[in-house]
Amino acid sequence: MRVRNLLFLVGIALAAIDGNEAVAQNRTTFVVDGGRDDWGGGAYGDPWYDVVPDTNSTADIGVFDYGWGEYGPLDEKRELFAFLLGFVAPPFQGSEPTTMELFFDLSMDRTFGELTPPWSDFRADYCVGVTGQDGRLTEFHRRYVGNKWDITSGTDIAQVEIALSGHWLEGAVPWSALGNPEAPADPDRYLPFRFAFRVSQGRFHDYVPNAEEGVLEHGLTVVVPHSWGRIKQR
């Protein structure tokens, strides 16, 4: 293993220990540039070397973080869902294309959307992400309409902002690109909001959260706790 990868893994361990409060730290100066400067010290850890069917460090998510709410100066605030992925090795650098997909299940109707393996009971109705190789990225946005996906893609699309810097991939999704979901006034209610990441390179895949034979690692939901403050229970 190269020294820089070893140092990165040490950084991942420290970040995971530091805490798991997933909110961008500095919202007024938040910029999608692939850096961690806008984020707090805590991050969610994903198991290392868990790519299936075999190890592939450039497709291996080591840590991830996410935030939600208003970002930017007072006169330019935007409602965004922000995310940060840290890979074990710098992704999107080789000649073989790599794709990162961020799936959202936002519909109140649990029968609407496309079933999305490897997770069970998870019907995605929105998806944003990026495909890249040799350091070049193409963004995409998909919305499930009827029984098919309506797709927009390009190097710079309005529905998602994504930037790569070394091991880090940072992004932001405007509320409007997700159908403008609103948080309930009652904090004890659950939003019909679930999300999951999938990274693919050829036959290699990494998932957050992980699923094994339809059993979800996080138990009660398809996704990690606390997304946008609340998650609809299964």
Coordinates of C-alpha atoms in Angstrom, one line a residue:
M1 CA 0.0 0.0 0.0
R2 CA 1.3 3.4 -0.9
V3 CA 2.1 5.8 2.0
R4 CA -0.4 8.4 0.9
N5 CA -3.2 5.8 1.0
L6 CA -2.1 4.7 4.5
L7 CA -2.2 8.3 5.7
F8 CA -5.6 8.7 4.2
L9 CA -6.9 5.6 6.0
V10 CA -5.6 7.0 9.3
G11 CA -7.4 10.2 8.5
I12 CA -10.6 8.2 7.9
A13 CA -10.3 6.5 11.2
L14 CA -9.8 9.7 13.1
A15 CA -12.7 11.3 11.3
A16 CA -15.0 8.4 12.1
I17 CA -14.0 8.5 15.8
D18 CA -14.4 12.3 16.0
G19 CA -18.2 12.1 15.7
N20 CA -21.1 11.5 13.4
E21 CA -22.9 14.8 13.3
A22 CA -23.4 15.2 9.6
V23 CA -24.0 18.8 8.9
A24 CA -21.8 21.1 6.8
Q25 CA -19.9 23.3 9.2
N26 CA -19.7 26.6 7.4
R27 CA -22.8 27.2 5.4
T28 CA -22.3 30.8 4.5
T29 CA -19.1 30.1 2.6
F30 CA -20.0 26.7 1.3
V31 CA -18.6 26.0 -2.1
V32 CA -18.6 22.8 -4.1
D33 CA -14.9 22.4 -4.7
G34 CA -14.1 18.9 -3.5
G35 CA -12.5 20.1 -0.3
R36 CA -13.4 19.4 3.3
D37 CA -13.0 23.0 4.5
D38 CA -16.8 23.6 4.8
W39 CA -17.4 20.4 6.8
G40 CA -17.1 19.6 10.5
G41 CA -14.7 17.1 11.9
G42 CA -17.1 14.2 12.2
A43 CA -17.9 11.8 9.4
Y44 CA -19.6 8.5 8.9
G45 CA -17.3 5.6 8.3
D46 CA -17.9 2.9 5.6
P47 CA -16.0 -0.4 5.9
W48 CA -12.7 -0.5 4.0
Y49 CA -12.1 -3.1 1.3
D50 CA -15.8 -3.9 1.1
V51 CA -16.1 -3.6 -2.7
V52 CA -17.8 -6.6 -4.3
P53 CA -16.9 -9.0 -5.7
D54 CA -13.3 -8.0 -4.9
T55 CA -11.1 -5.2 -3.6
N56 CA -10.9 -2.1 -5.8
S57 CA -9.6 0.9 -3.9
T58 CA -10.7 3.6 -6.5
A59 CA -14.3 2.4 -6.1
D60 CA -14.1 2.0 -2.3
I61 CA -15.9 4.6 -0.2
G62 CA -14.0 5.1 3.1
V63 CA -16.1 7.9 4.7
F64 CA -19.1 9.9 3.8
D65 CA -20.9 12.9 5.1
Y66 CA -24.0 14.9 4.2
G67 CA -25.8 18.1 5.2
W68 CA -29.1 19.9 4.5
G69 CA -30.6 23.3 4.7
E70 CA -29.8 26.8 3.5
Y71 CA -26.3 27.5 2.1
G72 CA -24.6 30.7 0.9
P73 CA -24.5 34.4 1.9
L74 CA -27.7 35.9 3.2
D75 CA -28.7 37.5 -0.2
E76 CA -27.8 34.3 -2.1
K77 CA -29.1 31.5 0.1
R78 CA -30.1 28.2 -1.6
E79 CA -31.8 25.2 -0.2
L80 CA -29.4 22.3 -0.8
F81 CA -28.7 18.7 0.1
A82 CA -24.9 18.5 0.3
F83 CA -22.7 15.4 0.4
L84 CA -19.1 14.4 0.7
L85 CA -17.5 11.1 -0.2
G86 CA -13.9 10.1 0.7
F87 CA -12.4 7.2 -1.3
V88 CA -9.6 4.9 -0.3
A89 CA -7.8 5.8 -3.5
P90 CA -8.4 8.8 -5.8
P91 CA -11.4 7.9 -8.1
F92 CA -12.2 8.7 -11.7
Q93 CA -8.5 8.7 -12.7
G94 CA -8.1 5.6 -14.8
S95 CA -9.3 4.9 -18.4
E96 CA -12.1 2.6 -17.1
P97 CA -15.2 4.7 -16.4
T98 CA -16.4 5.0 -12.8
T99 CA -19.9 6.0 -11.8
M100 CA -21.2 7.4 -8.5
E101 CA -25.0 7.3 -8.0
L102 CA -26.9 9.0 -5.2
F103 CA -30.4 7.5 -5.1
F104 CA -33.4 9.2 -3.4
D105 CA -36.7 7.6 -2.4
L106 CA -38.9 10.6 -1.8
S107 CA -42.4 9.4 -2.7
M108 CA -45.0 8.9 0.0
D109 CA -46.2 5.9 -2.2
R110 CA -43.9 3.0 -1.2
T111 CA -44.9 1.2 -4.4
F112 CA -43.7 4.1 -6.7
G113 CA -40.1 4.1 -8.1
E114 CA -37.6 1.6 -9.3
L115 CA -36.4 -1.2 -7.1
T116 CA -32.7 -0.5 -6.6
P117 CA -30.5 -3.5 -5.7
P118 CA -28.9 -4.5 -3.5
W119 CA -31.3 -2.8 -1.1
S120 CA -34.7 -4.3 -0.3
D121 CA -37.9 -2.2 -0.1
F122 CA -36.1 0.8 -1.6
R123 CA -37.8 2.3 -4.7
A124 CA -35.7 5.2 -6.0
D125 CA -37.6 8.1 -7.7
Y126 CA -34.7 10.5 -8.1
C127 CA -31.0 9.9 -8.7
V128 CA -28.1 12.3 -9.2
G129 CA -24.5 11.4 -9.8
V130 CA -21.4 11.5 -12.0
T131 CA -19.5 9.3 -14.4
G132 CA -15.8 9.9 -15.0
Q133 CA -12.5 8.7 -16.4
D134 CA -9.1 10.2 -16.7
G135 CA -10.2 13.0 -14.3
R136 CA -13.1 14.1 -16.6
L137 CA -16.6 14.1 -15.1
T138 CA -20.0 14.1 -16.5
E139 CA -22.9 14.9 -14.2
F140 CA -26.4 13.4 -14.5
H141 CA -29.9 13.8 -12.9
R142 CA -32.7 11.2 -13.3
R143 CA -36.3 11.6 -12.3
Y144 CA -38.6 8.6 -12.3
V145 CA -41.7 9.5 -14.3
G146 CA -44.4 6.9 -15.0
N147 CA -42.4 3.7 -15.4
K148 CA -39.2 5.2 -16.8
W149 CA -36.3 7.6 -16.0
D150 CA -36.3 11.1 -17.4
I151 CA -32.5 11.8 -17.8
T152 CA -30.5 15.0 -18.0
S153 CA -26.7 14.9 -18.3
G154 CA -23.7 17.1 -19.1
T155 CA -20.5 18.5 -17.8
D156 CA -22.3 21.2 -15.8
I157 CA -26.0 20.8 -15.2
A158 CA -28.3 22.8 -13.0
Q159 CA -29.7 19.8 -11.1
V160 CA -26.4 18.9 -9.3
E161 CA -23.0 20.4 -8.6
I162 CA -20.1 18.0 -8.2
A163 CA -16.4 18.5 -7.8
L164 CA -13.4 16.2 -7.3
S165 CA -10.2 16.8 -5.4
G166 CA -7.9 14.0 -4.8
H167 CA -9.6 11.4 -2.6
W168 CA -12.7 13.6 -2.1
L169 CA -15.9 14.0 -4.1
E170 CA -18.2 16.8 -3.0
G171 CA -21.7 17.6 -4.3
A172 CA -24.8 19.6 -3.8
V173 CA -28.4 19.1 -5.0
P174 CA -30.9 21.9 -5.1
W175 CA -34.3 21.2 -3.4
S176 CA -35.9 22.0 -6.8
A177 CA -34.1 19.0 -8.3
L178 CA -35.7 16.7 -5.8
G179 CA -39.3 18.0 -6.2
N180 CA -39.0 20.6 -3.3
P181 CA -39.6 18.2 -0.4
E182 CA -40.5 19.9 2.9
A183 CA -39.7 18.9 6.4
P184 CA -42.8 18.3 8.7
A185 CA -43.6 20.9 11.3
D186 CA -43.8 18.1 13.9
P187 CA -40.2 17.0 14.7
D188 CA -41.4 13.6 15.8
R189 CA -42.8 12.8 12.4
Y190 CA -40.6 11.0 9.8
L191 CA -40.0 12.4 6.3
P192 CA -40.7 10.1 3.4
F193 CA -37.0 10.5 2.5
R194 CA -34.4 7.9 2.1
F195 CA -31.1 7.8 0.2
A196 CA -28.3 5.5 -0.7
F197 CA -24.9 5.7 -2.6
R198 CA -23.6 3.3 -5.2
V199 CA -20.2 3.4 -6.8
S200 CA -19.5 1.2 -9.8
Q201 CA -16.5 0.5 -11.9
G202 CA -17.0 -2.4 -14.3
R203 CA -17.9 -5.4 -12.2
F204 CA -16.9 -3.7 -9.0
H205 CA -19.4 -2.1 -6.7
D206 CA -19.5 -0.4 -3.3
Y207 CA -22.7 0.5 -1.5
V208 CA -23.7 2.9 1.4
P209 CA -25.3 1.4 3.3
N210 CA -24.2 -2.1 2.7
A211 CA -26.8 -4.9 2.2
E212 CA -26.2 -8.6 2.4
E213 CA -28.8 -11.0 1.0
G214 CA -31.5 -8.4 1.4
V215 CA -30.7 -7.8 5.1
L216 CA -29.8 -4.1 5.7
E217 CA -26.8 -3.3 7.8
H218 CA -28.5 -0.4 9.4
G219 CA -31.5 -2.5 10.4
L220 CA -34.6 -0.3 10.6
T221 CA -34.2 1.7 7.3
V222 CA -32.7 1.5 3.9
V223 CA -30.4 4.4 4.8
V224 CA -28.3 5.8 7.5
P225 CA -30.0 7.5 10.5
H226 CA -30.9 11.2 10.5
S227 CA -30.9 12.1 6.8
W228 CA -32.5 15.5 6.7
G229 CA -33.2 15.1 10.3
R230 CA -35.7 12.3 10.0
I231 CA -36.1 9.1 8.0
K232 CA -39.4 7.2 7.3
Q233 CA -39.3 3.8 9.0
R234 CA -39.8 0.6 7.0

